[in-house]
Amino acid sequence: MEKESIYEQVEAKIYAVCGGENNKIANMASISCLLNQAFDEFYWVGFYIADHDKKDELVVGPYQGTLGCLRISYDRGVCGAAARTGLTQIVNDVDQFPGHIACDSLTRSEIVVPVYNGQNQLIAVCDVDSVKTSTFDVVDQLWLEKILKAVFAET
Ligand code: SME
């Protein structure tokens, strides 16, 4: 199935599950599960949450996949770059990304999307890792940004 069609289906499932729920952790857990189930090559999908007790640091949140590292400072890795810049990061080959944090050597490419609440404050980043290089492009970026905005800008 085409990537677009898979996103259309998973988007509908995510809105059906998260539409009536405003608990962020519940929604992050459900989104991690549904994205992970939807795409064969996504083997790690999850959230790193902005830790307001420790400025400029992310702490692991709900995820599906192998063990992720617990904390990531804003100056490290792809997740840190997304949190620091507020912009989606697409990495075609993690070996070429300086400072990439290899929680699992299976990761070959990834996309990390910043997540904002209704006050436009960064609350988390959504990290999707693939076993293949060059899995993610602007199609993934637009769908993930749209879905995450729709769910978390309400909270
Ligand atoms: N890929 C991330 C690290 C987190 S894990 O791979 C789960 C990064 O470099 O930011």
PDB file of N, CA and C in Angstrom, residues 8-98:
ATOM      1  N   GLU A   8      -3.443   7.917   5.742  1.00  0.00           N
ATOM      2  CA  GLU A   8      -4.873   8.248   5.817  1.00  0.00           C
ATOM      3  C   GLU A   8      -5.589   7.326   6.797  1.00  0.00           C
ATOM      4  N   GLN A   9      -5.259   6.039   6.716  1.00  0.00           N
ATOM      5  CA  GLN A   9      -5.923   5.071   7.598  1.00  0.00           C
ATOM      6  C   GLN A   9      -5.500   5.252   9.052  1.00  0.00           C
ATOM      7  N   VAL A  10      -4.199   5.450   9.260  1.00  0.00           N
ATOM      8  CA  VAL A  10      -3.718   5.549  10.644  1.00  0.00           C
ATOM      9  C   VAL A  10      -4.178   6.867  11.264  1.00  0.00           C
ATOM     10  N   GLU A  11      -4.278   7.896  10.453  1.00  0.00           N
ATOM     11  CA  GLU A  11      -4.783   9.189  10.957  1.00  0.00           C
ATOM     12  C   GLU A  11      -6.208   9.010  11.512  1.00  0.00           C
ATOM     13  N   ALA A  12      -7.040   8.326  10.747  1.00  0.00           N
ATOM     14  CA  ALA A  12      -8.436   8.120  11.176  1.00  0.00           C
ATOM     15  C   ALA A  12      -8.481   7.324  12.484  1.00  0.00           C
ATOM     16  N   LYS A  13      -7.612   6.303  12.588  1.00  0.00           N
ATOM     17  CA  LYS A  13      -7.585   5.500  13.818  1.00  0.00           C
ATOM     18  C   LYS A  13      -7.141   6.362  15.001  1.00  0.00           C
ATOM     19  N   ILE A  14      -6.105   7.183  14.776  1.00  0.00           N
ATOM     20  CA  ILE A  14      -5.584   8.021  15.870  1.00  0.00           C
ATOM     21  C   ILE A  14      -6.658   9.003  16.331  1.00  0.00           C
ATOM     22  N   TYR A  15      -7.381   9.626  15.408  1.00  0.00           N
ATOM     23  CA  TYR A  15      -8.412  10.584  15.814  1.00  0.00           C
ATOM     24  C   TYR A  15      -9.562   9.863  16.526  1.00  0.00           C
ATOM     25  N   ALA A  16      -9.860   8.643  16.081  1.00  0.00           N
ATOM     26  CA  ALA A  16     -10.939   7.882  16.726  1.00  0.00           C
ATOM     27  C   ALA A  16     -10.571   7.559  18.177  1.00  0.00           C
ATOM     28  N   VAL A  17      -9.288   7.216  18.399  1.00  0.00           N
ATOM     29  CA  VAL A  17      -8.857   6.824  19.742  1.00  0.00           C
ATOM     30  C   VAL A  17      -8.608   8.057  20.625  1.00  0.00           C
ATOM     31  N   CYS A  18      -7.953   9.069  20.079  1.00  0.00           N
ATOM     32  CA  CYS A  18      -7.490  10.202  20.897  1.00  0.00           C
ATOM     33  C   CYS A  18      -8.476  11.365  20.935  1.00  0.00           C
ATOM     34  N   GLY A  19      -9.481  11.317  20.046  1.00  0.00           N
ATOM     35  CA  GLY A  19     -10.397  12.458  19.902  1.00  0.00           C
ATOM     36  C   GLY A  19     -11.054  12.900  21.198  1.00  0.00           C
ATOM     37  N   GLY A  20     -11.456  11.951  22.029  1.00  0.00           N
ATOM     38  CA  GLY A  20     -12.155  12.319  23.263  1.00  0.00           C
ATOM     39  C   GLY A  20     -11.261  12.351  24.482  1.00  0.00           C
ATOM     40  N   GLU A  21      -9.966  12.221  24.275  1.00  0.00           N
ATOM     41  CA  GLU A  21      -9.046  12.080  25.415  1.00  0.00           C
ATOM     42  C   GLU A  21      -8.093  13.284  25.458  1.00  0.00           C
ATOM     43  N   ASN A  22      -7.952  13.906  26.635  1.00  0.00           N
ATOM     44  CA  ASN A  22      -6.998  15.022  26.683  1.00  0.00           C
ATOM     45  C   ASN A  22      -5.775  14.724  27.551  1.00  0.00           C
ATOM     46  N   ASN A  23      -5.636  13.465  27.982  1.00  0.00           N
ATOM     47  CA  ASN A  23      -4.419  13.107  28.732  1.00  0.00           C
ATOM     48  C   ASN A  23      -3.285  12.869  27.736  1.00  0.00           C
ATOM     49  N   LYS A  24      -2.224  13.654  27.900  1.00  0.00           N
ATOM     50  CA  LYS A  24      -1.134  13.612  26.914  1.00  0.00           C
ATOM     51  C   LYS A  24      -0.442  12.251  26.865  1.00  0.00           C
ATOM     52  N   ILE A  25      -0.230  11.654  28.031  1.00  0.00           N
ATOM     53  CA  ILE A  25       0.498  10.377  28.078  1.00  0.00           C
ATOM     54  C   ILE A  25      -0.327   9.277  27.395  1.00  0.00           C
ATOM     55  N   ALA A  26      -1.629   9.285  27.655  1.00  0.00           N
ATOM     56  CA  ALA A  26      -2.504   8.288  27.014  1.00  0.00           C
ATOM     57  C   ALA A  26      -2.465   8.454  25.499  1.00  0.00           C
ATOM     58  N   ASN A  27      -2.509   9.700  25.047  1.00  0.00           N
ATOM     59  CA  ASN A  27      -2.486   9.932  23.600  1.00  0.00           C
ATOM     60  C   ASN A  27      -1.132   9.577  22.995  1.00  0.00           C
ATOM     61  N   MET A  28      -0.047   9.878  23.707  1.00  0.00           N
ATOM     62  CA  MET A  28       1.286   9.511  23.198  1.00  0.00           C
ATOM     63  C   MET A  28       1.424   7.993  23.094  1.00  0.00           C
ATOM     64  N   ALA A  29       0.914   7.290  24.096  1.00  0.00           N
ATOM     65  CA  ALA A  29       0.998   5.821  24.084  1.00  0.00           C
ATOM     66  C   ALA A  29       0.198   5.256  22.908  1.00  0.00           C
ATOM     67  N   SER A  30      -0.988   5.796  22.682  1.00  0.00           N
ATOM     68  CA  SER A  30      -1.850   5.278  21.606  1.00  0.00           C
ATOM     69  C   SER A  30      -1.253   5.582  20.235  1.00  0.00           C
ATOM     70  N   ILE A  31      -0.705   6.791  20.069  1.00  0.00           N
ATOM     71  CA  ILE A  31      -0.092   7.159  18.782  1.00  0.00           C
ATOM     72  C   ILE A  31       1.139   6.287  18.513  1.00  0.00           C
ATOM     73  N   SER A  32       1.948   6.052  19.541  1.00  0.00           N
ATOM     74  CA  SER A  32       3.144   5.198  19.358  1.00  0.00           C
ATOM     75  C   SER A  32       2.731   3.818  18.871  1.00  0.00           C
ATOM     76  N   CYS A  33       1.706   3.278  19.505  1.00  0.00           N
ATOM     77  CA  CYS A  33       1.228   1.939  19.134  1.00  0.00           C
ATOM     78  C   CYS A  33       0.714   1.927  17.699  1.00  0.00           C
ATOM     79  N   LEU A  34      -0.150   2.870  17.361  1.00  0.00           N
ATOM     80  CA  LEU A  34      -0.809   2.830  16.046  1.00  0.00           C
ATOM     81  C   LEU A  34       0.188   3.089  14.912  1.00  0.00           C
ATOM     82  N   LEU A  35       1.133   4.002  15.095  1.00  0.00           N
ATOM     83  CA  LEU A  35       2.132   4.239  14.034  1.00  0.00           C
ATOM     84  C   LEU A  35       3.045   3.028  13.878  1.00  0.00           C
ATOM     85  N   ASN A  36       3.423   2.446  15.003  1.00  0.00           N
ATOM     86  CA  ASN A  36       4.309   1.284  14.976  1.00  0.00           C
ATOM     87  C   ASN A  36       3.660   0.105  14.250  1.00  0.00           C
ATOM     88  N   GLN A  37       2.357  -0.047  14.474  1.00  0.00           N
ATOM     89  CA  GLN A  37       1.628  -1.150  13.835  1.00  0.00           C
ATOM     90  C   GLN A  37       1.394  -0.899  12.340  1.00  0.00           C
ATOM     91  N   ALA A  38       1.330   0.384  11.953  1.00  0.00           N
ATOM     92  CA  ALA A  38       0.911   0.724  10.590  1.00  0.00           C
ATOM     93  C   ALA A  38       2.005   0.494   9.544  1.00  0.00           C
ATOM     94  N   PHE A  39       3.250   0.701   9.926  1.00  0.00           N
ATOM     95  CA  PHE A  39       4.351   0.645   8.950  1.00  0.00           C
ATOM     96  C   PHE A  39       5.353  -0.442   9.335  1.00  0.00           C
ATOM     97  N   ASP A  40       5.631  -1.348   8.413  1.00  0.00           N
ATOM     98  CA  ASP A  40       6.545  -2.468   8.693  1.00  0.00           C
ATOM     99  C   ASP A  40       7.938  -1.995   9.090  1.00  0.00           C
ATOM    100  N   GLU A  41       8.427  -0.923   8.434  1.00  0.00           N
ATOM    101  CA  GLU A  41       9.814  -0.525   8.658  1.00  0.00           C
ATOM    102  C   GLU A  41      10.017   0.364   9.889  1.00  0.00           C
ATOM    103  N   PHE A  42       8.897   0.799  10.529  1.00  0.00           N
ATOM    104  CA  PHE A  42       9.033   1.586  11.766  1.00  0.00           C
ATOM    105  C   PHE A  42       9.259   0.595  12.901  1.00  0.00           C
ATOM    106  N   TYR A  43      10.440   0.564  13.481  1.00  0.00           N
ATOM    107  CA  TYR A  43      10.600  -0.395  14.568  1.00  0.00           C
ATOM    108  C   TYR A  43      10.694   0.288  15.923  1.00  0.00           C
ATOM    109  N   TRP A  44      10.859   1.609  15.921  1.00  0.00           N
ATOM    110  CA  TRP A  44      10.836   2.345  17.202  1.00  0.00           C
ATOM    111  C   TRP A  44      10.019   3.605  16.960  1.00  0.00           C
ATOM    112  N   VAL A  45       8.967   3.770  17.716  1.00  0.00           N
ATOM    113  CA  VAL A  45       8.134   4.977  17.620  1.00  0.00           C
ATOM    114  C   VAL A  45       7.845   5.437  19.038  1.00  0.00           C
ATOM    115  N   GLY A  46       8.154   6.679  19.340  1.00  0.00           N
ATOM    116  CA  GLY A  46       7.841   7.138  20.694  1.00  0.00           C
ATOM    117  C   GLY A  46       8.090   8.606  20.901  1.00  0.00           C
ATOM    118  N   PHE A  47       7.921   9.004  22.155  1.00  0.00           N
ATOM    119  CA  PHE A  47       7.985  10.417  22.519  1.00  0.00           C
ATOM    120  C   PHE A  47       9.068  10.642  23.569  1.00  0.00           C
ATOM    121  N   TYR A  48       9.820  11.725  23.388  1.00  0.00           N
ATOM    122  CA  TYR A  48      10.670  12.248  24.455  1.00  0.00           C
ATOM    123  C   TYR A  48      10.029  13.549  24.906  1.00  0.00           C
ATOM    124  N   ILE A  49       9.804  13.644  26.213  1.00  0.00           N
ATOM    125  CA  ILE A  49       9.008  14.740  26.779  1.00  0.00           C
ATOM    126  C   ILE A  49       9.923  15.840  27.308  1.00  0.00           C
ATOM    127  N   ALA A  50       9.532  17.098  27.042  1.00  0.00           N
ATOM    128  CA  ALA A  50      10.289  18.244  27.572  1.00  0.00           C
ATOM    129  C   ALA A  50      10.144  18.224  29.095  1.00  0.00           C
ATOM    130  N   ASP A  51      11.271  18.131  29.788  1.00  0.00           N
ATOM    131  CA  ASP A  51      11.273  18.015  31.246  1.00  0.00           C
ATOM    132  C   ASP A  51      11.427  19.409  31.839  1.00  0.00           C
ATOM    133  N   HIS A  52      10.323  19.928  32.385  1.00  0.00           N
ATOM    134  CA  HIS A  52      10.384  21.316  32.846  1.00  0.00           C
ATOM    135  C   HIS A  52      11.128  21.456  34.169  1.00  0.00           C
ATOM    136  N   ASP A  53      11.413  20.318  34.840  1.00  0.00           N
ATOM    137  CA  ASP A  53      12.248  20.396  36.044  1.00  0.00           C
ATOM    138  C   ASP A  53      13.711  20.563  35.663  1.00  0.00           C
ATOM    139  N   LYS A  54      14.082  20.017  34.504  1.00  0.00           N
ATOM    140  CA  LYS A  54      15.465  20.134  34.027  1.00  0.00           C
ATOM    141  C   LYS A  54      15.401  20.789  32.669  1.00  0.00           C
ATOM    142  N   LYS A  55      15.752  22.071  32.640  1.00  0.00           N
ATOM    143  CA  LYS A  55      15.621  22.839  31.412  1.00  0.00           C
ATOM    144  C   LYS A  55      16.527  22.244  30.327  1.00  0.00           C
ATOM    145  N   ASP A  56      16.082  22.311  29.098  1.00  0.00           N
ATOM    146  CA  ASP A  56      16.877  21.847  27.971  1.00  0.00           C
ATOM    147  C   ASP A  56      17.236  20.367  28.048  1.00  0.00           C
ATOM    148  N   GLU A  57      16.324  19.588  28.600  1.00  0.00           N
ATOM    149  CA  GLU A  57      16.534  18.139  28.637  1.00  0.00           C
ATOM    150  C   GLU A  57      15.210  17.441  28.329  1.00  0.00           C
ATOM    151  N   LEU A  58      15.301  16.354  27.564  1.00  0.00           N
ATOM    152  CA  LEU A  58      14.132  15.526  27.259  1.00  0.00           C
ATOM    153  C   LEU A  58      14.213  14.255  28.093  1.00  0.00           C
ATOM    154  N   VAL A  59      13.045  13.754  28.506  1.00  0.00           N
ATOM    155  CA  VAL A  59      13.015  12.491  29.241  1.00  0.00           C
ATOM    156  C   VAL A  59      12.081  11.542  28.483  1.00  0.00           C
ATOM    157  N   VAL A  60      12.446  10.285  28.476  1.00  0.00           N
ATOM    158  CA  VAL A  60      11.691   9.335  27.655  1.00  0.00           C
ATOM    159  C   VAL A  60      10.223   9.251  28.119  1.00  0.00           C
ATOM    160  N   GLY A  61       9.335   9.145  27.156  1.00  0.00           N
ATOM    161  CA  GLY A  61       7.901   8.991  27.424  1.00  0.00           C
ATOM    162  C   GLY A  61       7.418   7.678  26.834  1.00  0.00           C
ATOM    163  N   PRO A  62       6.144   7.588  26.509  1.00  0.00           N
ATOM    164  CA  PRO A  62       5.604   6.351  25.942  1.00  0.00           C
ATOM    165  C   PRO A  62       6.277   6.002  24.609  1.00  0.00           C
ATOM    166  N   TYR A  63       6.593   4.723  24.422  1.00  0.00           N
ATOM    167  CA  TYR A  63       7.159   4.293  23.145  1.00  0.00           C
ATOM    168  C   TYR A  63       6.885   2.826  22.896  1.00  0.00           C
ATOM    169  N   GLN A  64       7.078   2.444  21.630  1.00  0.00           N
ATOM    170  CA  GLN A  64       7.016   1.044  21.203  1.00  0.00           C
ATOM    171  C   GLN A  64       8.356   0.736  20.555  1.00  0.00           C
ATOM    172  N   GLY A  65       9.024  -0.295  21.025  1.00  0.00           N
ATOM    173  CA  GLY A  65      10.312  -0.650  20.431  1.00  0.00           C
ATOM    174  C   GLY A  65      11.287  -1.126  21.481  1.00  0.00           C
ATOM    175  N   THR A  66      12.542  -1.206  21.077  1.00  0.00           N
ATOM    176  CA  THR A  66      13.581  -1.660  21.995  1.00  0.00           C
ATOM    177  C   THR A  66      13.903  -0.537  22.991  1.00  0.00           C
ATOM    178  N   LEU A  67      14.672  -0.883  24.018  1.00  0.00           N
ATOM    179  CA  LEU A  67      14.923   0.071  25.105  1.00  0.00           C
ATOM    180  C   LEU A  67      15.528   1.376  24.584  1.00  0.00           C
ATOM    181  N   GLY A  68      14.872   2.490  24.895  1.00  0.00           N
ATOM    182  CA  GLY A  68      15.381   3.801  24.504  1.00  0.00           C
ATOM    183  C   GLY A  68      16.168   4.415  25.645  1.00  0.00           C
ATOM    184  N   CYS A  69      17.077   5.359  25.329  1.00  0.00           N
ATOM    185  CA  CYS A  69      17.808   6.004  26.425  1.00  0.00           C
ATOM    186  C   CYS A  69      16.834   6.879  27.214  1.00  0.00           C
ATOM    187  N   LEU A  70      17.152   7.108  28.491  1.00  0.00           N
ATOM    188  CA  LEU A  70      16.197   7.769  29.391  1.00  0.00           C
ATOM    189  C   LEU A  70      16.140   9.270  29.172  1.00  0.00           C
ATOM    190  N   ARG A  71      17.305   9.892  29.049  1.00  0.00           N
ATOM    191  CA  ARG A  71      17.344  11.349  28.945  1.00  0.00           C
ATOM    192  C   ARG A  71      18.226  11.784  27.789  1.00  0.00           C
ATOM    193  N   ILE A  72      17.796  12.867  27.120  1.00  0.00           N
ATOM    194  CA  ILE A  72      18.568  13.423  26.003  1.00  0.00           C
ATOM    195  C   ILE A  72      18.604  14.934  26.191  1.00  0.00           C
ATOM    196  N   SER A  73      19.807  15.497  26.280  1.00  0.00           N
ATOM    197  CA  SER A  73      19.868  16.957  26.412  1.00  0.00           C
ATOM    198  C   SER A  73      19.701  17.587  25.033  1.00  0.00           C
ATOM    199  N   TYR A  74      19.264  18.855  25.029  1.00  0.00           N
ATOM    200  CA  TYR A  74      18.936  19.527  23.774  1.00  0.00           C
ATOM    201  C   TYR A  74      20.149  19.651  22.844  1.00  0.00           C
ATOM    202  N   ASP A  75      21.341  19.501  23.378  1.00  0.00           N
ATOM    203  CA  ASP A  75      22.519  19.650  22.505  1.00  0.00           C
ATOM    204  C   ASP A  75      23.000  18.304  21.966  1.00  0.00           C
ATOM    205  N   ARG A  76      22.180  17.245  22.123  1.00  0.00           N
ATOM    206  CA  ARG A  76      22.622  15.920  21.653  1.00  0.00           C
ATOM    207  C   ARG A  76      21.599  15.264  20.735  1.00  0.00           C
ATOM    208  N   GLY A  77      22.122  14.595  19.723  1.00  0.00           N
ATOM    209  CA  GLY A  77      21.297  13.717  18.901  1.00  0.00           C
ATOM    210  C   GLY A  77      20.262  14.423  18.043  1.00  0.00           C
ATOM    211  N   VAL A  78      19.477  13.618  17.377  1.00  0.00           N
ATOM    212  CA  VAL A  78      18.453  14.123  16.460  1.00  0.00           C
ATOM    213  C   VAL A  78      17.284  14.692  17.272  1.00  0.00           C
ATOM    214  N   CYS A  79      16.935  14.004  18.351  1.00  0.00           N
ATOM    215  CA  CYS A  79      15.847  14.501  19.200  1.00  0.00           C
ATOM    216  C   CYS A  79      16.214  15.856  19.794  1.00  0.00           C
ATOM    217  N   GLY A  80      17.462  15.981  20.258  1.00  0.00           N
ATOM    218  CA  GLY A  80      17.918  17.259  20.823  1.00  0.00           C
ATOM    219  C   GLY A  80      17.843  18.363  19.783  1.00  0.00           C
ATOM    220  N   ALA A  81      18.224  18.062  18.553  1.00  0.00           N
ATOM    221  CA  ALA A  81      18.187  19.070  17.478  1.00  0.00           C
ATOM    222  C   ALA A  81      16.755  19.513  17.207  1.00  0.00           C
ATOM    223  N   ALA A  82      15.817  18.585  17.240  1.00  0.00           N
ATOM    224  CA  ALA A  82      14.404  18.943  17.009  1.00  0.00           C
ATOM    225  C   ALA A  82      13.889  19.832  18.137  1.00  0.00           C
ATOM    226  N   ALA A  83      14.251  19.492  19.380  1.00  0.00           N
ATOM    227  CA  ALA A  83      13.793  20.290  20.529  1.00  0.00           C
ATOM    228  C   ALA A  83      14.439  21.677  20.511  1.00  0.00           C
ATOM    229  N   ARG A  84      15.719  21.737  20.175  1.00  0.00           N
ATOM    230  CA  ARG A  84      16.479  23.002  20.198  1.00  0.00           C
ATOM    231  C   ARG A  84      15.996  23.955  19.118  1.00  0.00           C
ATOM    232  N   THR A  85      15.775  23.425  17.915  1.00  0.00           N
ATOM    233  CA  THR A  85      15.417  24.285  16.779  1.00  0.00           C
ATOM    234  C   THR A  85      13.901  24.451  16.635  1.00  0.00           C
ATOM    235  N   GLY A  86      13.141  23.528  17.206  1.00  0.00           N
ATOM    236  CA  GLY A  86      11.680  23.550  17.017  1.00  0.00           C
ATOM    237  C   GLY A  86      11.276  23.102  15.622  1.00  0.00           C
ATOM    238  N   LEU A  87      12.196  22.474  14.907  1.00  0.00           N
ATOM    239  CA  LEU A  87      11.918  22.064  13.519  1.00  0.00           C
ATOM    240  C   LEU A  87      12.070  20.556  13.365  1.00  0.00           C
ATOM    241  N   THR A  88      11.241  19.998  12.490  1.00  0.00           N
ATOM    242  CA  THR A  88      11.334  18.571  12.185  1.00  0.00           C
ATOM    243  C   THR A  88      12.693  18.234  11.581  1.00  0.00           C
ATOM    244  N   GLN A  89      13.252  17.128  12.064  1.00  0.00           N
ATOM    245  CA  GLN A  89      14.548  16.667  11.563  1.00  0.00           C
ATOM    246  C   GLN A  89      14.356  15.360  10.797  1.00  0.00           C
ATOM    247  N   ILE A  90      14.858  15.304   9.564  1.00  0.00           N
ATOM    248  CA  ILE A  90      14.850  14.055   8.792  1.00  0.00           C
ATOM    249  C   ILE A  90      16.294  13.652   8.566  1.00  0.00           C
ATOM    250  N   VAL A  91      16.627  12.432   8.988  1.00  0.00           N
ATOM    251  CA  VAL A  91      17.999  11.947   8.825  1.00  0.00           C
ATOM    252  C   VAL A  91      17.952  10.682   7.961  1.00  0.00           C
ATOM    253  N   ASN A  92      18.539  10.767   6.775  1.00  0.00           N
ATOM    254  CA  ASN A  92      18.493   9.634   5.834  1.00  0.00           C
ATOM    255  C   ASN A  92      19.441   8.507   6.222  1.00  0.00           C
ATOM    256  N   ASP A  93      20.554   8.893   6.858  1.00  0.00           N
ATOM    257  CA  ASP A  93      21.543   7.894   7.268  1.00  0.00           C
ATOM    258  C   ASP A  93      22.127   8.367   8.595  1.00  0.00           C
ATOM    259  N   VAL A  94      21.763   7.685   9.661  1.00  0.00           N
ATOM    260  CA  VAL A  94      22.172   8.154  10.995  1.00  0.00           C
ATOM    261  C   VAL A  94      23.694   8.175  11.154  1.00  0.00           C
ATOM    262  N   ASP A  95      24.408   7.354  10.384  1.00  0.00           N
ATOM    263  CA  ASP A  95      25.872   7.356  10.487  1.00  0.00           C
ATOM    264  C   ASP A  95      26.469   8.680  10.030  1.00  0.00           C
ATOM    265  N   GLN A  96      25.693   9.430   9.231  1.00  0.00           N
ATOM    266  CA  GLN A  96      26.184  10.718   8.717  1.00  0.00           C
ATOM    267  C   GLN A  96      25.745  11.888   9.603  1.00  0.00           C
ATOM    268  N   PHE A  97      24.993  11.609  10.676  1.00  0.00           N
ATOM    269  CA  PHE A  97      24.499  12.707  11.524  1.00  0.00           C
ATOM    270  C   PHE A  97      25.405  12.831  12.742  1.00  0.00           C
ATOM    271  N   PRO A  98      26.152  13.932  12.833  1.00  0.00           N
ATOM    272  CA  PRO A  98      27.072  14.072  13.970  1.00  0.00           C
ATOM    273  C   PRO A  98      26.307  14.085  15.290  1.00  0.00           C
TER     274      PRO A  98
END
